Every structure is written in structure tokens, then in C-alpha cells.
Coordinates of C-alpha atoms in Angstrom, one line a residue:
Chain A
X1 CA -27.9 55.4 147.4
X2 CA -29.9 55.1 144.5
X3 CA -28.8 58.7 143.6
X4 CA -25.9 56.9 141.8
X5 CA -28.3 54.9 139.4
X6 CA -30.6 58.0 138.3
X7 CA -27.6 60.4 138.1
X8 CA -26.8 58.4 134.6
X9 CA -27.9 60.8 131.8
X10 CA -30.3 59.7 129.6
X11 CA -28.0 61.4 126.7
X12 CA -25.3 59.0 126.7
X13 CA -27.7 55.8 127.1
X14 CA -27.5 52.9 124.8
X15 CA -28.3 54.1 122.0
X16 CA -25.0 56.2 122.4
X17 CA -24.9 59.1 119.5
X18 CA -22.3 61.8 120.8
X19 CA -21.8 63.7 117.5
X20 CA -25.3 64.6 116.6
X21 CA -25.9 67.9 115.3
X22 CA -26.2 70.7 117.7
X23 CA -30.1 70.8 118.0
X24 CA -30.2 67.9 119.4
X25 CA -27.3 68.1 121.8
X26 CA -29.6 69.8 124.1
X27 CA -30.7 66.8 125.4
X28 CA -34.0 66.7 127.8
X29 CA -31.9 66.1 130.9
X30 CA -30.4 69.0 132.5
X31 CA -28.0 66.7 134.0
X32 CA -24.2 67.4 132.4
X33 CA -21.2 65.6 133.2
X34 CA -20.1 68.4 135.3
X35 CA -23.0 68.0 137.5
X36 CA -22.2 64.3 137.6
X37 CA -19.2 65.2 138.9
X38 CA -20.3 67.2 141.6
X39 CA -23.1 65.2 142.7
X40 CA -23.2 63.6 146.2
X41 CA -22.9 60.3 144.9
X42 CA -20.0 61.0 142.8
X43 CA -17.7 62.3 145.7
X44 CA -19.2 59.7 148.0
X45 CA -18.0 57.1 145.6
X46 CA -14.8 58.7 145.4
X47 CA -14.6 58.8 149.2
X48 CA -15.1 55.7 149.3
X49 CA -12.7 54.8 147.1
X50 CA -10.1 56.4 148.7
X51 CA -10.9 55.2 152.2
X52 CA -10.2 51.6 151.0
X53 CA -7.1 52.1 148.8
X54 CA -5.7 54.1 152.1
X55 CA -6.7 51.7 154.4
X56 CA -5.5 48.9 152.2
X57 CA -2.4 50.4 152.1
X58 CA -1.9 51.3 155.7
X59 CA -3.0 48.0 156.7
X60 CA -0.3 46.4 154.4
X61 CA 2.4 48.5 155.6
X62 CA 1.9 47.2 158.8
X63 CA 0.9 43.6 158.5
X64 CA 3.1 42.5 155.7
X65 CA 6.5 43.3 157.8
X66 CA 5.2 41.9 160.5
X67 CA 4.3 38.6 158.3
X68 CA 7.9 38.5 156.9
X69 CA 9.4 39.2 160.2
X70 CA 11.3 35.9 160.4
X71 CA 12.8 36.3 157.3
X72 CA 13.6 40.2 157.0
X73 CA 17.4 41.0 158.1
X74 CA 16.7 41.8 161.6
X75 CA 18.9 41.4 165.0
X76 CA 16.9 39.1 167.2
X77 CA 13.9 40.7 169.2
X78 CA 15.2 39.7 172.8
X79 CA 18.9 39.9 172.0
X80 CA 20.7 42.6 174.8
X81 CA 23.4 44.8 173.8
X82 CA 23.9 47.4 176.8
X83 CA 27.1 48.7 174.8
X84 CA 24.1 50.0 172.2
X85 CA 21.3 51.4 174.6
X86 CA 18.8 53.9 173.7
X87 CA 19.7 54.7 170.3
X88 CA 17.5 56.9 168.4
X89 CA 15.6 55.8 165.5
X90 CA 17.8 55.6 162.2
X91 CA 20.9 54.7 164.2
X92 CA 22.9 52.3 162.3
X93 CA 21.4 48.6 162.1
X94 CA 18.6 50.1 164.4
X95 CA 15.9 51.7 162.0
X96 CA 13.7 52.3 164.9
X97 CA 16.5 52.6 167.4
X98 CA 16.9 50.4 170.5
X99 CA 15.5 50.0 174.0
X100 CA 17.2 50.4 177.4
X101 CA 18.4 46.8 177.3
X102 CA 19.8 47.4 173.5
X103 CA 17.3 45.5 172.3
X104 CA 16.1 46.3 168.4
X105 CA 12.7 48.1 168.4
X106 CA 12.2 47.8 165.2
X107 CA 12.5 43.8 165.5
X108 CA 10.8 44.1 168.8
X109 CA 7.6 45.4 167.5
X110 CA 7.5 43.0 164.4
X111 CA 7.5 40.2 166.7
X112 CA 5.4 41.4 169.1
X113 CA 3.0 42.3 166.2
X114 CA 2.9 38.4 165.3
X115 CA 1.6 37.9 169.2
X116 CA -1.0 40.4 168.9
X117 CA -2.0 39.8 165.3
X118 CA -2.2 36.3 166.0
X119 CA -4.6 37.1 169.0
X120 CA -6.4 39.6 167.1
X121 CA -7.7 37.3 164.3
X122 CA -8.3 34.4 166.5
X123 CA -10.4 36.6 169.0
X124 CA -12.3 37.6 165.8
X125 CA -13.1 34.2 164.2
X126 CA -14.4 33.0 167.4
X127 CA -16.5 35.8 168.3
X128 CA -17.7 36.3 164.8
X129 CA -18.4 32.3 164.9
X130 CA -20.2 32.4 168.0
X131 CA -21.8 35.7 167.3
X132 CA -23.2 34.6 163.8
X133 CA -24.4 31.6 165.1
X134 CA -25.8 32.6 168.1
X135 CA -27.4 35.9 166.5
X136 CA -29.2 33.9 163.3
X137 CA -30.5 31.5 165.3
X138 CA -32.0 34.2 167.9
X139 CA -33.5 35.9 165.1
X140 CA -34.7 33.2 162.7
X141 CA -36.2 30.8 165.7
X142 CA -37.5 33.9 167.9
X143 CA -38.9 32.2 171.2
X144 CA -37.3 31.5 173.9
X145 CA -34.1 31.2 172.4
X146 CA -34.3 34.9 171.3
X147 CA -35.2 35.9 174.7
X148 CA -32.4 34.0 176.3
X149 CA -29.3 35.1 173.8
X150 CA -31.1 39.0 174.2
X151 CA -30.8 39.2 177.5
X152 CA -27.4 37.8 177.7
X153 CA -26.5 40.3 175.2
X154 CA -28.2 43.3 177.4
X155 CA -26.5 41.9 180.4
X156 CA -22.9 41.7 179.3
X157 CA -23.0 45.6 177.5
X158 CA -24.1 46.7 181.0
X159 CA -21.3 45.0 182.9
X160 CA -17.8 46.7 183.8
X161 CA -15.9 44.7 180.7
X162 CA -12.8 45.8 180.7
X163 CA -12.5 45.5 184.5
X164 CA -14.1 41.6 183.7
X165 CA -11.4 41.0 181.4
X166 CA -8.5 42.3 183.7
X167 CA -9.7 40.2 186.4
X168 CA -10.0 36.8 184.2
X169 CA -6.2 37.4 182.8
X170 CA -5.0 38.6 185.9
X171 CA -6.5 35.6 187.9
X172 CA -5.8 33.1 185.0
X173 CA -2.5 34.3 183.7
X174 CA -1.9 35.8 180.6
X175 CA -1.4 33.1 178.1
X176 CA -2.6 33.4 174.8
X177 CA -5.6 31.3 174.8
X178 CA -7.2 33.0 177.8
X179 CA -6.4 36.5 176.2
X180 CA -7.9 35.4 172.6
X181 CA -11.0 33.7 174.5
X182 CA -11.4 37.1 176.9
X183 CA -11.4 39.6 173.8
X184 CA -13.6 36.9 171.9
X185 CA -16.4 37.0 175.0
X186 CA -16.1 40.6 175.2
X187 CA -16.5 41.2 171.7
X188 CA -19.3 38.5 170.3
X189 CA -22.6 40.7 171.7
X190 CA -21.7 43.2 168.8
X191 CA -21.8 40.6 165.9
X192 CA -24.7 38.5 167.6
X193 CA -27.1 41.8 167.3
X194 CA -26.6 42.6 164.2
X195 CA -26.7 39.5 162.7
X196 CA -30.0 38.9 164.9
X197 CA -31.4 41.9 163.3
X198 CA -30.4 41.2 159.9
X199 CA -32.1 37.6 160.1
X200 CA -35.3 39.1 161.6
X201 CA -35.3 40.9 158.3
X202 CA -34.7 38.4 155.9
X203 CA -36.8 35.6 157.1
X204 CA -39.7 37.2 156.5
X205 CA -38.8 37.4 152.9
X206 CA -41.3 35.4 150.5
X207 CA -37.8 33.1 149.4
X208 CA -38.0 31.4 152.7
X209 CA -41.8 30.8 152.7
X210 CA -40.9 29.6 149.5
X211 CA -38.2 27.2 150.7
X212 CA -40.7 26.5 153.6
X213 CA -43.3 25.2 151.1
X214 CA -40.9 23.1 149.4
X215 CA -40.4 21.0 152.5
X216 CA -37.1 22.2 153.6
X217 CA -36.3 22.0 157.2
X218 CA -36.1 24.9 159.3
X219 CA -32.2 24.5 160.1
X220 CA -31.3 24.0 156.3
X221 CA -33.5 26.9 155.9
X222 CA -31.5 28.6 158.1
X223 CA -27.9 27.7 156.8
X224 CA -28.6 27.4 153.3
X225 CA -30.4 30.5 152.7
X226 CA -30.9 32.8 154.8
X227 CA -27.2 33.3 156.4
X228 CA -25.6 33.1 153.4
X229 CA -27.7 36.6 152.9
X230 CA -26.4 38.0 155.9
X231 CA -22.9 36.8 156.1
X232 CA -21.6 39.6 153.8
X233 CA -22.2 42.5 156.1
X234 CA -21.7 40.3 158.9
X235 CA -18.4 39.8 157.9
X236 CA -17.6 43.7 157.7
X237 CA -18.7 44.0 161.2
X238 CA -16.1 41.5 162.0
X239 CA -13.6 43.6 160.0
X240 CA -14.1 46.1 162.3
X241 CA -14.0 44.0 165.2
X242 CA -10.2 43.1 164.4
X243 CA -9.3 46.7 164.9
X244 CA -10.9 46.7 168.4
X245 CA -9.3 43.4 169.1
X246 CA -5.8 44.8 168.1
X247 CA -6.6 47.7 170.6
X248 CA -8.0 45.8 173.4
X249 CA -5.3 43.4 173.5
X250 CA -2.5 46.3 173.7
X251 CA -4.6 48.1 176.4
X252 CA -4.7 44.4 178.4
X253 CA -1.0 44.2 177.6
X254 CA -0.1 47.6 178.6
X255 CA -1.8 47.0 182.0
X256 CA 0.4 44.3 182.5
X257 CA -2.2 41.3 181.5
X258 CA -0.4 40.9 178.0
X259 CA 1.5 37.9 176.7
X260 CA 5.0 37.2 177.6
X261 CA 6.3 34.9 175.7
X262 CA 7.5 34.2 173.3
X263 CA 7.4 38.1 172.5
X264 CA 5.9 41.0 174.7
X265 CA 3.3 42.7 172.7
X266 CA 2.6 46.5 171.5
X267 CA 0.9 47.4 174.7
X268 CA 4.1 45.8 176.7
X269 CA 6.8 47.7 175.2
X270 CA 4.8 50.8 175.4
X271 CA 4.1 50.4 178.9
X272 CA 8.0 49.6 179.3
X273 CA 9.1 52.4 177.5
X274 CA 6.8 54.8 179.7
X275 CA 9.9 55.4 182.3
X276 CA 12.0 56.7 179.6
X277 CA 9.5 59.3 178.0
X278 CA 12.2 62.3 178.6
X279 CA 15.6 60.3 177.5
X280 CA 14.1 58.0 174.9
X281 CA 10.4 59.3 173.1
X282 CA 10.7 57.0 170.5
X283 CA 10.0 53.7 173.1
X284 CA 6.6 55.0 173.5
X285 CA 6.1 57.0 170.0
X286 CA 7.1 54.7 167.3
X287 CA 5.1 51.2 168.8
X288 CA 1.9 53.6 169.5
X289 CA 2.1 54.9 165.7
X290 CA 2.4 51.3 164.5
X291 CA -0.8 50.3 166.1
X292 CA -2.4 53.6 165.1
X293 CA -1.6 53.0 161.7
X294 CA -2.6 49.5 161.4
X295 CA -5.9 50.2 163.0
X296 CA -6.6 53.5 161.0
X297 CA -5.8 51.1 158.1
X298 CA -8.5 48.5 159.1
X299 CA -11.5 51.1 160.0
X300 CA -10.9 52.8 156.9
X301 CA -11.0 50.0 154.8
X302 CA -14.3 48.6 156.9
X303 CA -15.7 51.9 156.4
X304 CA -15.2 52.6 152.8
X305 CA -16.4 48.9 152.1
X306 CA -19.6 50.2 153.7
X307 CA -19.9 53.6 152.4
X308 CA -19.6 52.1 148.6
X309 CA -22.5 51.7 146.7
X310 CA -23.7 48.2 145.8
X311 CA -22.5 47.3 142.4
X312 CA -24.9 45.9 139.9
X313 CA -24.6 42.3 139.4
X314 CA -23.5 42.2 135.2
X315 CA -26.3 41.1 133.2
X316 CA -28.6 41.7 135.8
Chain B
X1 CA -44.9 53.2 186.1
X2 CA -44.1 52.1 189.4
X3 CA -44.2 48.5 188.7
X4 CA -42.1 49.4 185.9
X5 CA -39.5 50.9 188.1
X6 CA -39.4 48.0 190.3
X7 CA -39.6 45.5 187.7
X8 CA -36.3 47.0 186.4
X9 CA -34.7 47.6 189.4
X10 CA -35.1 43.6 190.8
X11 CA -33.8 42.9 187.0
X12 CA -30.7 45.3 187.8
X13 CA -30.2 44.1 191.1
X14 CA -30.4 40.4 190.0
X15 CA -27.5 41.4 187.4
X16 CA -25.2 42.8 189.9
X17 CA -26.4 40.0 192.1
X18 CA -24.9 37.3 189.5
X19 CA -21.9 39.4 188.3
X20 CA -20.8 39.7 192.3
X21 CA -20.9 36.1 192.8
X22 CA -18.9 35.0 189.3
X23 CA -16.3 37.2 190.8
X24 CA -16.1 36.0 194.2
X25 CA -16.2 32.2 192.8
X26 CA -13.6 33.4 189.8
X27 CA -11.4 34.7 192.2
X28 CA -11.1 31.7 194.4
X29 CA -11.3 29.2 191.5
X30 CA -8.5 31.0 189.8
X31 CA -4.7 30.1 190.9
X32 CA -2.4 32.4 193.2
X33 CA -2.9 32.7 197.0
X34 CA -3.6 36.0 198.6
X35 CA -1.8 34.8 201.9
X36 CA 1.4 34.8 199.6
X37 CA 0.7 37.9 198.1
X38 CA -0.2 39.3 202.0
X39 CA 2.6 38.0 203.7
X40 CA 5.1 38.0 201.3
X41 CA 7.6 35.1 199.5
X42 CA 9.5 34.2 202.5
X43 CA 6.6 33.4 205.0
X44 CA 6.8 29.9 206.8
X45 CA 4.0 27.7 206.0
X46 CA 2.6 28.2 209.6
X47 CA 2.4 31.8 209.1
X48 CA 0.4 31.6 205.8
X49 CA -2.1 29.0 207.7
X50 CA -2.6 31.6 209.9
X51 CA -3.1 34.3 207.4
X52 CA -5.3 32.3 205.6
X53 CA -7.8 31.7 209.2
X54 CA -7.4 35.2 209.6
X55 CA -8.9 35.9 206.1
X56 CA -11.4 33.0 206.4
X57 CA -9.7 31.1 203.3
X58 CA -9.1 28.1 205.1
X59 CA -13.1 27.3 204.9
X60 CA -14.9 25.4 202.2
X61 CA -15.9 27.4 199.4
X62 CA -19.6 26.9 199.8
X63 CA -19.2 28.3 203.3
X64 CA -17.2 31.6 202.4
X65 CA -19.7 32.1 199.9
X66 CA -22.6 31.9 202.9
X67 CA -20.8 34.6 205.0
X68 CA -20.2 36.7 201.9
X69 CA -23.9 36.6 201.3
X70 CA -24.3 37.5 205.2
X71 CA -21.7 39.9 204.3
X72 CA -23.3 41.5 201.2
X73 CA -27.0 41.9 203.1
X74 CA -25.9 43.5 205.7
X75 CA -23.2 46.1 203.6
X76 CA -20.2 45.0 204.7
X77 CA -18.1 43.0 202.5
X78 CA -14.9 42.4 204.8
X79 CA -11.6 44.0 205.6
X80 CA -9.3 44.8 202.6
X81 CA -6.3 43.1 202.9
X82 CA -3.7 45.6 201.3
X83 CA -5.6 48.6 203.0
X84 CA -6.5 47.3 206.5
X85 CA -10.0 49.0 206.0
X86 CA -13.5 48.1 205.3
X87 CA -13.1 47.1 201.7
X88 CA -16.4 49.3 200.6
X89 CA -15.0 52.4 202.4
X90 CA -11.8 52.0 200.5
X91 CA -13.9 51.5 197.1
X92 CA -16.1 54.9 198.2
X93 CA -13.1 57.0 199.1
X94 CA -12.2 56.5 195.8
X95 CA -15.4 56.6 194.0
X96 CA -15.8 60.7 193.8
X97 CA -12.2 61.5 191.9
X98 CA -13.6 58.4 189.2
X99 CA -17.3 60.3 189.3
X100 CA -15.5 63.6 188.7
X101 CA -13.4 62.2 185.5
X102 CA -16.4 60.3 184.2
X103 CA -18.7 63.5 184.4
X104 CA -16.3 65.9 182.6
X105 CA -15.1 63.4 180.0
X106 CA -18.9 62.8 179.2
X107 CA -19.9 66.5 179.4
X108 CA -16.7 67.4 177.0
X109 CA -17.7 64.7 174.8
X110 CA -21.5 65.8 174.3
X111 CA -20.3 69.6 174.0
X112 CA -18.1 68.7 171.0
X113 CA -19.7 65.4 169.6
X114 CA -23.2 66.4 169.1
X115 CA -22.6 70.0 166.9
X116 CA -19.8 68.2 165.1
X117 CA -22.0 65.4 164.0
X118 CA -24.9 67.5 163.0
X119 CA -22.3 69.6 161.7
X120 CA -21.0 66.3 159.4
X121 CA -24.7 65.8 158.7
X122 CA -25.7 68.8 157.1
X123 CA -22.7 68.8 154.8
X124 CA -22.7 65.2 153.5
X125 CA -20.2 64.4 150.8
X126 CA -17.8 67.5 150.9
X127 CA -14.4 68.0 151.4
X128 CA -14.7 69.4 154.9
X129 CA -16.9 66.7 156.1
X130 CA -14.9 63.9 154.4
X131 CA -11.7 65.3 156.2
X132 CA -13.6 65.3 159.7
X133 CA -14.6 62.1 158.8
X134 CA -10.9 60.6 158.6
X135 CA -10.2 62.5 161.4
X136 CA -12.8 60.9 163.5
X137 CA -11.8 57.2 162.2
X138 CA -7.9 58.2 163.7
X139 CA -9.8 59.3 166.7
X140 CA -11.4 56.0 167.6
X141 CA -8.0 54.1 166.4
X142 CA -5.5 55.3 168.4
X143 CA -5.0 53.1 171.4
X144 CA -6.1 55.4 174.6
X145 CA -3.2 54.7 176.7
X146 CA -0.9 56.0 174.0
X147 CA -2.7 59.2 173.4
X148 CA -2.7 59.9 177.3
X149 CA 1.1 59.4 177.5
X150 CA 1.6 61.5 174.1
X151 CA -0.4 64.6 175.8
X152 CA 1.4 63.7 178.9
X153 CA 4.8 64.1 177.2
X154 CA 3.8 67.4 175.3
X155 CA 1.7 69.1 177.9
X156 CA 3.3 67.8 180.9
X157 CA 7.1 67.0 180.5
X158 CA 8.0 69.4 177.4
X159 CA 5.9 72.1 178.1
X160 CA 4.5 71.8 181.7
X161 CA 1.5 73.6 181.9
X162 CA -0.9 71.0 183.2
X163 CA 0.6 68.4 186.1
X164 CA 1.1 64.7 185.0
X165 CA -0.4 62.9 187.6
X166 CA -2.5 62.5 190.7
X167 CA -5.2 65.0 191.3
X168 CA -4.0 68.2 193.5
X169 CA -5.5 70.9 191.6
X170 CA -8.3 71.4 189.0
X171 CA -6.0 71.8 186.3
X172 CA -5.0 68.1 186.6
X173 CA -8.6 67.1 185.1
X174 CA -7.8 68.3 181.6
X175 CA -5.5 65.8 180.7
X176 CA -7.2 62.7 181.5
X177 CA -10.2 64.1 180.4
X178 CA -9.1 64.8 176.9
X179 CA -7.6 61.8 176.2
X180 CA -10.8 59.9 177.1
X181 CA -13.4 62.6 175.1
X182 CA -10.9 62.1 171.6
X183 CA -11.8 58.4 171.7
X184 CA -15.8 59.3 172.9
X185 CA -16.1 62.1 170.7
X186 CA -14.9 60.3 167.6
X187 CA -17.4 57.5 168.2
X188 CA -20.3 59.5 169.5
X189 CA -20.0 62.1 166.5
X190 CA -20.0 59.4 164.0
X191 CA -23.4 58.4 165.6
X192 CA -24.7 61.4 165.6
X193 CA -23.9 62.0 161.8
X194 CA -25.7 58.7 161.1
X195 CA -28.9 59.3 163.2
X196 CA -29.3 62.7 161.6
X197 CA -28.8 61.4 158.0
X198 CA -31.2 58.9 158.6
X199 CA -33.8 61.6 160.0
X200 CA -33.2 64.3 157.0
X201 CA -33.9 61.8 154.3
X202 CA -37.2 61.0 156.0
X203 CA -40.3 62.2 154.3
X204 CA -41.5 64.3 157.5
X205 CA -38.4 66.5 157.3
X206 CA -39.1 66.9 153.3
X207 CA -42.5 68.1 153.9
X208 CA -41.8 70.2 156.8
X209 CA -38.8 71.7 154.2
X210 CA -41.8 72.4 151.9
X211 CA -43.9 73.9 154.3
X212 CA -41.2 76.7 154.8
X213 CA -40.0 75.6 158.2
X214 CA -36.5 77.2 159.4
X215 CA -33.3 75.3 158.6
X216 CA -32.6 76.0 162.2
X217 CA -35.6 74.4 163.5
X218 CA -35.6 71.7 160.7
X219 CA -32.3 70.4 162.3
X220 CA -32.0 71.2 166.0
X221 CA -36.2 70.5 166.4
X222 CA -36.9 67.9 163.9
X223 CA -34.2 65.9 163.1
X224 CA -32.7 66.5 166.5
X225 CA -35.9 65.7 168.5
X226 CA -36.0 62.0 166.7
X227 CA -32.4 61.5 166.8
X228 CA -32.3 62.7 170.6
X229 CA -33.1 58.9 172.4
X230 CA -30.5 57.0 170.4
X231 CA -27.4 59.7 171.2
X232 CA -28.7 60.2 174.8
X233 CA -28.7 56.8 175.2
X234 CA -25.3 56.4 173.4
X235 CA -24.0 59.1 175.6
X236 CA -25.5 57.3 178.8
X237 CA -24.4 53.8 177.8
X238 CA -20.6 55.4 177.9
X239 CA -21.2 57.3 180.9
X240 CA -21.8 54.4 182.5
X241 CA -19.2 52.3 181.2
X242 CA -16.9 54.9 181.9
X243 CA -17.6 54.6 185.9
X244 CA -15.4 51.4 185.6
X245 CA -13.8 51.5 182.0
X246 CA -11.5 54.3 182.5
X247 CA -9.0 51.6 184.2
X248 CA -6.4 52.8 181.1
X249 CA -6.7 56.2 181.5
X250 CA -6.4 55.8 185.5
X251 CA -3.5 54.1 185.3
X252 CA -1.5 56.4 182.8
X253 CA -2.1 59.7 184.9
X254 CA -1.9 58.1 188.3
X255 CA -5.6 59.1 188.9
X256 CA -6.7 58.0 192.2
X257 CA -10.0 56.5 191.0
X258 CA -11.6 53.3 191.1
X259 CA -10.0 51.8 188.0
X260 CA -6.4 52.1 189.2
X261 CA -7.7 50.9 192.4
X262 CA -8.9 47.5 190.8
X263 CA -5.6 47.2 189.1
X264 CA -3.7 47.3 192.1
X265 CA -6.5 44.6 194.1
X266 CA -5.7 42.1 191.5
X267 CA -2.4 42.6 191.9
X268 CA -2.0 41.9 195.1
X269 CA -5.3 39.4 195.1
X270 CA -7.0 41.2 197.5
X271 CA -10.2 39.3 197.5
X272 CA -12.6 41.8 199.4
X273 CA -11.2 44.5 197.4
X274 CA -11.8 43.3 194.1
X275 CA -15.6 41.9 195.2
X276 CA -16.8 45.6 196.7
X277 CA -15.0 47.0 193.5
X278 CA -16.9 45.2 191.5
X279 CA -20.4 45.4 193.7
X280 CA -19.9 49.2 193.4
X281 CA -19.4 49.7 189.8
X282 CA -21.7 47.4 188.5
X283 CA -25.0 48.8 191.0
X284 CA -23.5 52.4 189.5
X285 CA -23.6 51.1 185.9
X286 CA -27.0 49.6 186.5
X287 CA -28.2 52.2 188.3
X288 CA -27.1 54.6 185.4
X289 CA -28.8 52.4 182.5
X290 CA -31.9 52.5 184.5
X291 CA -32.2 56.5 184.6
X292 CA -31.6 56.6 181.4
X293 CA -34.6 54.6 180.4
X294 CA -36.7 56.6 183.1
X295 CA -35.4 59.6 180.8
X296 CA -37.1 58.3 177.6
X297 CA -40.2 59.9 178.3
X298 CA -38.6 63.4 179.0
X299 CA -37.3 63.3 175.4
X300 CA -40.2 61.5 173.5
X301 CA -43.6 62.1 175.1
X302 CA -44.6 59.5 173.0
X303 CA -42.9 57.0 175.0
X304 CA -45.1 55.3 177.9
X305 CA -42.8 53.2 180.2
X306 CA -44.8 50.7 181.0
X307 CA -45.3 49.5 177.5
X308 CA -41.4 49.7 176.6
X309 CA -40.9 47.0 179.1
X310 CA -43.0 44.6 177.8
X311 CA -42.1 45.3 174.4

């Protein structure tokens, strides 16, 4: 990490005299521009940039049409037209083709995507909030609270997770609130564990003692001083969890535990298309690709943001 | 040591017991009637009542739970509604299939992911490493049921090399294993890379390198020696999760394992079968976790189990 800071050649320093006579040109440093370009830190920065850019492009490629689905000139997702069954992609009026009931696949994917994304975002918001609150409290206050939260996290990690999720959804019905709740419950330990470990480091820092000496209440220190210092990294994890939430939702939907209303979500579309695998390959391939592109995008973005070397604050 | 094992066993059994109890109560609190699922939609009220009495579903919840507890300690969880056989037996018949699949997957994962992760950590920030890095991101981003169907289309339908479903020959193991392994390799290799990179940057490694220790020794003995525990833990945890988490892949490939069994049990609201499946898989998961912890001293002689328990 610190390589990126030390790699700046002293020759181009603040005095900055580019047109020196040849004698002065051989600066005390052997680091040339070519070497900097080849240095691992430079490539890492370029790699992170590439990941962030590609990630944003992939994510937007899927998310923007989904958000605008209502305004795009698309056929109704549940409009059936048996005369136009199983049309391949790029047919007239049906960019992604049609399914076995003549419904427009693109429209189904976009409207289903609205449901998938809503569930994903809501689930991540809930799990992020629970995780940050529990994790921060456990890390900061320690003691009994910490051992209870830690045991909870451990217990949940050793349980048959997908099975429990399926169970709850199968028993209480595949409605959007149930699925959101279930995914949130599945994901909070990840956030909690990370927040806890970061708060453990943070609470030993001098500014916390300073705040305590100034007479601030412990809760106040935690909320005003400690959490703002860890929230950035915690939200990064939450971003990665969004990708997982979308995958989890589609897996549940694939197994028949997905929402049916208002629209079938991605996993359901794929499981419906499975019966037409040999005659209509696009019914499975295209929705899967859409999921993959979006999740790759979100993952790349999260990874790139994590890899990115920290920028120095201006004037600092 | 013995005390530690006993303590861990106790904790594990408690977790299993609480899980099974939660499931037992949850299935009964939920809407839906197994009698309807069993007797069919055309059954009369009297028939339904008869079915309920036969399964003991007409008793108060507390009493049902008491009977369940007695059954639990005799190892008999009642008769599966849909299979008309002892529920535990139905699960145990399916278990070898899931075990086979999980073992094959975790072996493939370990064999590919560990060298791949080491390879990436030894060439940080090169073009090749970046390419593989992006590939692993793609690997962890594809929904596993979709990868499964795609592999099935290519290698069982278009080019019929492998059977599409079931488990009649050993070649049927290939596609499900690969499907599971793609995701796991992506996750584990990234983890190996992270661990190894941390160790490569550690001062002890610089010292060893300056003393002229061979590169292969540095990688496999020094850095790997210190990465072994987290990597092994990750592999073990994944394996434990697979014993009950390969539901999706089992459904795609019609694999006759525990995962596809639970889906069917949930559809028919087969209460004893649901509880039996959860019991068996939870026991296995806890058992594997315990074995992982017990293996730590073998990987790292500095670890004393009794102390780890209190820390």
C-alpha cells in the first residue's frame, strides 16, 4: 500500500525543474518513469480503476433498464400471445424472444428484475443495519453482550442455512416481505463480524480515550465517533452482500420459493424455461446471463473499491 | 483435551437440539395442513380428521413436542408421511449420495483452488494474475443452478458425454461436482491468495529469504504453513455447508441426495421427514466443525486445544 506513496521520484519534487542541464539529470534516485509505470503499485491502481469502471458499466447495463422498465416501449410482461410462442431472440418486436406462452422475455426479465432488486436492496439494508448495530455494540461494549452476539454468529454459521431459508419460505409463503426478511437474517452475521472486529481496533485509539475524558457518554462516543470511522468499510461489505442477496433470491425462486406476484423473478423464469432447454435455449441462457452480468458488475465494483489505494486528503 | 472435546460435543449437541426444536415448532406454527397434502384435495372432513389422528396432529402442541422429545432420545422420529417408512431411515438412505457429491466437490476444489491461489499470490499485479482474478470474480457471480443447467445443456444434451441426471454410473458425478466446484474454487482461491499475500509480506519471510531459503520452501513450507489453518478452516466449513447446502445442484441434476429430499418433504409438508433431515444434516455439520477444530494441533503444533476453548 505504502509503495504508491514512496514511488514518486524525488526529481519531479516540489522544486520541479524539468529542463536541467544533463549533469543534474541523473537524479539521486534510480527510479525512472518507466519503472514507475511498471511498478506493482501502479498496475494495482490501474487494475482497481479497470474493475471499478467495468463494474459500474455492467451494473448500470442491467440496473438502468430495470428501473426504467415502466417507461420503455415493451409489451406487458404477462401478456400471452400463443401465435408468437417460443420466438428466438432478435425477432421483430421481441429482442430477447418469447417464452412458451408467447410472453416477451425481455419484458419479463426487466419486470422480474424490479422485484429481485427490490428484495435484494431491502434485504441488504435490513441486514446491514442489524449487522452494524449488533457488531458495533458487541465490539465496543464487550462482555456479556459480546459473547451473546458472537455465539449467535457462530451458531448461525454452523446451521444448514439454505435449508432453513427454504423451510421458512415454504412454510410462510413466498411473499416479498418473508423473502426479504429471510435473506436479511441469512446475511447479518457477515456484517456484524466485520464491524465487530473493526470496532475492536478502533476503541483502543487515543481519540476514544480523549472523548471519554471529556465526559462523553459511552453510547455517544460509539455513535458519534467510532461508527463514523468504520461505516465506510462496512458499507463496502454491504455492497458485496447485495450481489449475494440477488443470487440467494434467484436460488430460492428457482426452487419454487420465490415471489409469484406481481411478477415472476429471475430464478423462476429460469426454472420455467428448463423444460424447453432443447427447443428454446434462450429461455434459460438469457436470464442467467443477465443475473451474472449484474452480479459480476457489483462484485467487480466492490473489489475495485477495496483494492483502490487510499487517496490522501487534499492539504493534509 | 478430553474435557475440551466433551465441552465442544455438549455445545454442538445443544445447537442441534435447539435447531431441531425450532424446526419442529416452526413447521407446526406455519399455515398449511399436512393432512390435506397427504389425503388429497378431495378428502372429506372425517377423512382429514382420521389422518390427523393417525399422525398425532390433533394433540396440543406441547404434547406433540413431548412425544417428539421421547422419540428423539430413542432415535425414532416417526414415520414419513409420503414414504411410509421411518423418517430417519429415508434420510440415511439418501445420505451416501450427498456425502459422495460433497466429498468429490471439496476434493476438486482443494486440488484446484490451493495451487491457483498460491500462483496468484506469487505474481501479484501481473496481467495474468489480473485475468485470473477477474475470472474468479465471474466464478463467484454466476448462479449455481444456472451454471448447472448450462453444463447440462452442453455436456449432456448437445454433446452427450455425461448422463443428465440421477446417479447410475460414476460419470454422472462429473457435472454436479464441476458445478459446485466452480463457485467454491472461485471463493477458496481468492482466500488462499489473500492469506498467502499477507504471509509473503511478513517480516519472518523476508528474514528467511535473506538467509537464502529456497523459493519453493518459502512458499510451501513457510507461507503455506502459516496459511494452512485459515485455508483448512474455510475448506472444512464449506464441506460442512455442502452436506446440506447443495440443494440447488441436487435439484438441477435430479441427484438422489438429502437436498432434493428436503425440497420434496417441504412440498408435501412431511413433518417427520423435515425434522429428520434437519436433525441428520445439523448433526453432520456440527460433527465436521468439531473435527476441523480437533485437526488444528496437527496443522500448527503451537495450538493447544484446551486453551483455544477459553480464549
